[in-house]
mmCIF file of C-alpha atoms in Angstrom:
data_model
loop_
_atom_site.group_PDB
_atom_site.id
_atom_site.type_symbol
_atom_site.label_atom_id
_atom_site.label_comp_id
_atom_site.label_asym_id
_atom_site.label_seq_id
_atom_site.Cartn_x
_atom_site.Cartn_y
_atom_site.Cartn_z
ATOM 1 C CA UNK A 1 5.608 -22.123 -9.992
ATOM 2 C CA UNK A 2 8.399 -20.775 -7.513
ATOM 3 C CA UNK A 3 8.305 -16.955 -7.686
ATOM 4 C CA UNK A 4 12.341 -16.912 -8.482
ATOM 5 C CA UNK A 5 10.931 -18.029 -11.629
ATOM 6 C CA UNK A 6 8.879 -14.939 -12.313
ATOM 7 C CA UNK A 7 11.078 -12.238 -13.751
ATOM 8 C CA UNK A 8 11.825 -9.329 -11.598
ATOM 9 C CA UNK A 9 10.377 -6.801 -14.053
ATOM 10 C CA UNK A 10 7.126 -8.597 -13.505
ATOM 11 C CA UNK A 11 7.246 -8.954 -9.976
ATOM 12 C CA UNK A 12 8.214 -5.302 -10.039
ATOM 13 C CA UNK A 13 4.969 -3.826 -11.942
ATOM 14 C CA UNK A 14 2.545 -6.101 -10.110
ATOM 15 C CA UNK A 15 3.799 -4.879 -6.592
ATOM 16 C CA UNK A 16 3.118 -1.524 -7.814
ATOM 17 C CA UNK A 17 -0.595 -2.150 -9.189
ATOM 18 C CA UNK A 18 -1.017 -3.056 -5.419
ATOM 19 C CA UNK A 19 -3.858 -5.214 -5.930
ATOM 20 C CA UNK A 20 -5.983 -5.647 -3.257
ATOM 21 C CA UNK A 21 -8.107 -8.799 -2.475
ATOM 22 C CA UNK A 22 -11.220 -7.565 -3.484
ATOM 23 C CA UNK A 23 -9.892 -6.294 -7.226
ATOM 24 C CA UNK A 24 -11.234 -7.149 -10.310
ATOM 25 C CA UNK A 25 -8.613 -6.575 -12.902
ATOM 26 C CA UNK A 26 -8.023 -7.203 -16.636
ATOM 27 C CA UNK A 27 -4.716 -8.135 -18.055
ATOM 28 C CA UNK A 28 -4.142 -7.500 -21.586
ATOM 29 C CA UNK A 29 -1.387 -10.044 -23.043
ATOM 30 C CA UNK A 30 -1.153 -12.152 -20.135
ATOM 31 C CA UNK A 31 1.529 -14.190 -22.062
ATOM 32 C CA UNK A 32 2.820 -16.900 -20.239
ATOM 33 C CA UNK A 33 0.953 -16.486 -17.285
ATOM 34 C CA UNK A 34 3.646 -15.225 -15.053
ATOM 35 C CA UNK A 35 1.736 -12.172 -13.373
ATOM 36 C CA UNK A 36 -1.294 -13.746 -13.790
ATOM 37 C CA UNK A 37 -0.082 -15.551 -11.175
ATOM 38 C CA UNK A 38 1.605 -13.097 -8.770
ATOM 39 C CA UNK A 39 -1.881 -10.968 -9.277
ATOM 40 C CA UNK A 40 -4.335 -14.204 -8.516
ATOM 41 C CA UNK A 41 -2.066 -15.152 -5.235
ATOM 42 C CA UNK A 42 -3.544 -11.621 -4.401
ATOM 43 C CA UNK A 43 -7.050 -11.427 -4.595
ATOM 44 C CA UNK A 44 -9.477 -13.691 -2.532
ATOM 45 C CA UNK A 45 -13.197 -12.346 -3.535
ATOM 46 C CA UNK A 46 -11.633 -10.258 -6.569
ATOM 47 C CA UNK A 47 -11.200 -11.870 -10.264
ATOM 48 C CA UNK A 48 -8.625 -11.479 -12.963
ATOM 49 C CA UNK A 49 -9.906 -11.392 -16.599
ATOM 50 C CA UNK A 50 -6.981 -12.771 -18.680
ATOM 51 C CA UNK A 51 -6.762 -11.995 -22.401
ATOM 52 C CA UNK A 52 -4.101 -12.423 -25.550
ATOM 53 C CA UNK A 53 -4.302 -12.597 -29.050
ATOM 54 C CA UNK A 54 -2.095 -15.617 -29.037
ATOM 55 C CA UNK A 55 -3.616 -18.857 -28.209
ATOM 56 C CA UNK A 56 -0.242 -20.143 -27.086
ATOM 57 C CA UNK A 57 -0.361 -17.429 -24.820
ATOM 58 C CA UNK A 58 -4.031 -18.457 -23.329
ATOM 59 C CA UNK A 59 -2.658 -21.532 -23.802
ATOM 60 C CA UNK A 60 -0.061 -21.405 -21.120
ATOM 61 C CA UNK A 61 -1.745 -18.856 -19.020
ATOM 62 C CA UNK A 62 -4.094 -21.694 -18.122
ATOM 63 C CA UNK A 63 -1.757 -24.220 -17.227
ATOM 64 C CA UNK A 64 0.344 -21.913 -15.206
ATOM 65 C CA UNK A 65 -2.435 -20.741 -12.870
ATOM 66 C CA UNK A 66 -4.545 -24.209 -13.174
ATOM 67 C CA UNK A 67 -5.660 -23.980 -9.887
ATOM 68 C CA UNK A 68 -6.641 -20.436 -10.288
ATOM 69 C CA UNK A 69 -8.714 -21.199 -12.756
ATOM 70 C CA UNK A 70 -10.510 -24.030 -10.899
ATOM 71 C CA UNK A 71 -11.236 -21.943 -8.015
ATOM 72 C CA UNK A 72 -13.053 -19.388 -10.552
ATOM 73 C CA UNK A 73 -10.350 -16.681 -9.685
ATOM 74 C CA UNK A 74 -8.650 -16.648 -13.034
ATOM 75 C CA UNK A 75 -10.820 -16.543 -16.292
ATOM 76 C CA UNK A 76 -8.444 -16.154 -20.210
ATOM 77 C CA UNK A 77 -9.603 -15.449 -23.287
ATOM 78 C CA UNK A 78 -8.183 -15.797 -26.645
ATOM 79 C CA UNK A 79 -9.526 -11.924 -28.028
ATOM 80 C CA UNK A 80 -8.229 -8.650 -28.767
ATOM 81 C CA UNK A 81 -8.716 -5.699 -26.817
ATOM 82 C CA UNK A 82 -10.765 -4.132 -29.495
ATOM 83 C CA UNK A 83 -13.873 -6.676 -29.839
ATOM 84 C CA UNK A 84 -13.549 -7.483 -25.510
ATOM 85 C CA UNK A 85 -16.778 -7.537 -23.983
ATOM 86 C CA UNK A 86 -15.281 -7.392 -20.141
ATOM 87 C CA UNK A 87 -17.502 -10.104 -18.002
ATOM 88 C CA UNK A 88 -17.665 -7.584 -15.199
ATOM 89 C CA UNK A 89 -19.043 -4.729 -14.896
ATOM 90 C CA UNK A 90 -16.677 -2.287 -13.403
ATOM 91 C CA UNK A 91 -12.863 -2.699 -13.364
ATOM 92 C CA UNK A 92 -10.613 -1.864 -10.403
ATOM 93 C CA UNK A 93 -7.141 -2.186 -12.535
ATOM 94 C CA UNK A 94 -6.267 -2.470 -15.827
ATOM 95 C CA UNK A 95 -2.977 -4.120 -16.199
ATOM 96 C CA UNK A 96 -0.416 -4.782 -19.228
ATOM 97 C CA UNK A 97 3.353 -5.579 -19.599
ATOM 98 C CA UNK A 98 4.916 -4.696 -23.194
ATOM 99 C CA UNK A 99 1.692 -4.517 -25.098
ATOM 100 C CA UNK A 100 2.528 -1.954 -28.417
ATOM 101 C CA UNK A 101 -0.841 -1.168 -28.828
ATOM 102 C CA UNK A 102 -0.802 2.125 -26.714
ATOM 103 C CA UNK A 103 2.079 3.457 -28.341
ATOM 104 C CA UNK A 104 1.854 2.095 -31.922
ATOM 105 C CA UNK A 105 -1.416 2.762 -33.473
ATOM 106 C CA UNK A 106 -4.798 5.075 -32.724
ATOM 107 C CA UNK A 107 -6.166 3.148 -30.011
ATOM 108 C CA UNK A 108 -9.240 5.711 -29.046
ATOM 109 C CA UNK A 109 -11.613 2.624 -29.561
ATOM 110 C CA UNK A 110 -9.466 0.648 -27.110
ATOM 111 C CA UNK A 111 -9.383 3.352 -24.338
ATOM 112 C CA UNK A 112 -12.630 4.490 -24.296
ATOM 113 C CA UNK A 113 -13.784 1.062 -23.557
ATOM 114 C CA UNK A 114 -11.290 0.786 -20.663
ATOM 115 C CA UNK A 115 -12.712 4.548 -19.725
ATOM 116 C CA UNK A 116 -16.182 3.169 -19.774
ATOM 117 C CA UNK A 117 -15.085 0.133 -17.587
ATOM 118 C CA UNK A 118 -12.895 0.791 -15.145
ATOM 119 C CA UNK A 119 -14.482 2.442 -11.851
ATOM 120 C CA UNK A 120 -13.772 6.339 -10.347
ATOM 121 C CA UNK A 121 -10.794 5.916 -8.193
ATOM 122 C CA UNK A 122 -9.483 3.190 -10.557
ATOM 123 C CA UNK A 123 -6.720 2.578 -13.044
ATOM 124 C CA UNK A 124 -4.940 1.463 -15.960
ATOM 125 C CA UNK A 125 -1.221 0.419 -15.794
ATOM 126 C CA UNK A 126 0.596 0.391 -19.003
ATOM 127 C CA UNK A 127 4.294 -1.464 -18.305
ATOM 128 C CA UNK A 128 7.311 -1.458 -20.852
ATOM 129 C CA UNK A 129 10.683 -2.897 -20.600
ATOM 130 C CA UNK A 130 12.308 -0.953 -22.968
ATOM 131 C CA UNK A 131 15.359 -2.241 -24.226
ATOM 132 C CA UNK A 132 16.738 1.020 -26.459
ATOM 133 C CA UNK A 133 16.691 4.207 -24.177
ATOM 134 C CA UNK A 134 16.218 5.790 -27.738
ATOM 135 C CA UNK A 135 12.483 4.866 -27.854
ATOM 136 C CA UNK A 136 11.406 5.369 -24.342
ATOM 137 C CA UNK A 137 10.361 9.178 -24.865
ATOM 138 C CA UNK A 138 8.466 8.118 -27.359
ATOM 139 C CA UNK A 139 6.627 5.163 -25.928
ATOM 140 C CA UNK A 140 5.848 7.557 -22.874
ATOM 141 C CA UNK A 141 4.527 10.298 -25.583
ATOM 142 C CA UNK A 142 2.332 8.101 -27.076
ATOM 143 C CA UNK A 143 0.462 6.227 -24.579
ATOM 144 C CA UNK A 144 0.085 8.751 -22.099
ATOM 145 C CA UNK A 145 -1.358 10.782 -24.656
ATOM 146 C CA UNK A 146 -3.500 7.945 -25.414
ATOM 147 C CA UNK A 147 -4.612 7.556 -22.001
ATOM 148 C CA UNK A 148 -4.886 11.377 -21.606
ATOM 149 C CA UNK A 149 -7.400 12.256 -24.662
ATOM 150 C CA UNK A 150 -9.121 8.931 -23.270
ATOM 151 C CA UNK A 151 -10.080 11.251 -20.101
ATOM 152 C CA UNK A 152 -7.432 9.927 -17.902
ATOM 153 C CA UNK A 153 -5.162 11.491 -15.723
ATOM 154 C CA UNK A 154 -1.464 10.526 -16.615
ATOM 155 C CA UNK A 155 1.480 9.542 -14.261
ATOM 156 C CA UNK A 156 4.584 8.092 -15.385
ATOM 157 C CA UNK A 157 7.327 5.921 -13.208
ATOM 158 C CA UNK A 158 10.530 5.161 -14.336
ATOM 159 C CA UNK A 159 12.081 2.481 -12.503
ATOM 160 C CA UNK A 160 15.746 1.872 -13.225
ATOM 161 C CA UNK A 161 15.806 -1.381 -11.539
ATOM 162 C CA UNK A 162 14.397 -3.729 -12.782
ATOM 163 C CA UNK A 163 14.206 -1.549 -16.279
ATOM 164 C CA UNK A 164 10.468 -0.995 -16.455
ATOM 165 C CA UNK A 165 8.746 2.666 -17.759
ATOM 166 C CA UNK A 166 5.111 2.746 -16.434
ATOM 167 C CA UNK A 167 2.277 4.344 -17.851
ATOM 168 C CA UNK A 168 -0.310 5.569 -15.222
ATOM 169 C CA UNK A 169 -4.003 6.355 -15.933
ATOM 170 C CA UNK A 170 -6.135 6.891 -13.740
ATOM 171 C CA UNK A 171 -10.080 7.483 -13.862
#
């Protein structure tokens, strides 16, 4: 698909994850597929572990990034966070775009297996468009202090354009 397609939100937070050829990476609600994409054009001996609660979502991941998948770059999987077993052993990046689960519910389950996961020197990268200003101090509250008691060390960007608030952990 023609990156003008991609939104620029999404275009935005995978240029700052910076992935690097060799990544391995997990995406948590890869959705339609769209930075699934930008992230496998990126990576040459790394792999991208794809997951969403929604089969649509897998659904469409896979034909978006056919050939990805093919080459054994791309791998989805219709599961929650919560009963993932990752495929790999260590992680490079975590990576997520307007997943509530940080910042709605106790999610120390959910962290600590990202803690166990990804390697020293890695991260996880917790993106939100957020529409209301209204909620974004509390969206930032919540997830970096989910991150934070997870034994990460928070960051937060706030990019005004495109819109995005990112959540930074790293290990």
């Amino acid at each position: 698909m023609p990156v003008n397609t991609i939104p620029s939100r999404i275009r935005w937070a995978v240029d700052f994850l910076d992935v690097q050829p060799s990544d391995h990476v997990l995406e948590i609600g890869c959705g339609p597929g769209a930075a699934a994409e930008l992230i496998c054009d990126r990576l040459e001996t790394g792999k991208l572990f794809a997951i969403d609660r929604s089969e649509s979502g897998v659904d469409r991941t896979k034909r978006r990034n056919a050939a990805h998948v093919e080459s054994g770059r791309l791998t989805v999987r219709q599961i929650d966070l919560a009963t993932l077993r990752v495929p790999v052993k260590r992680l490079h990046k975590v990576f997520s775009f307007n997943v509530n689960l940080f910042w709605v519910r106790d999610c120390a389950d959910e962290v600590a297996l990202l803690h166990e996961r990804v390697l020293p020197g890695g991260g996880v990268y917790l993106f939100y468009e957020v529409p209301r200003p209204e909620e974004v101090p509390r969206v930032v509250e919540q997830a970096s202090a989910a991150l934070s008691d997870g034994g990460f060390r928070v960051s937060v960007v706030d990019n005004k354009r495109p819109a995005v608030i990112g959540i930074i952990g790293r290990r």
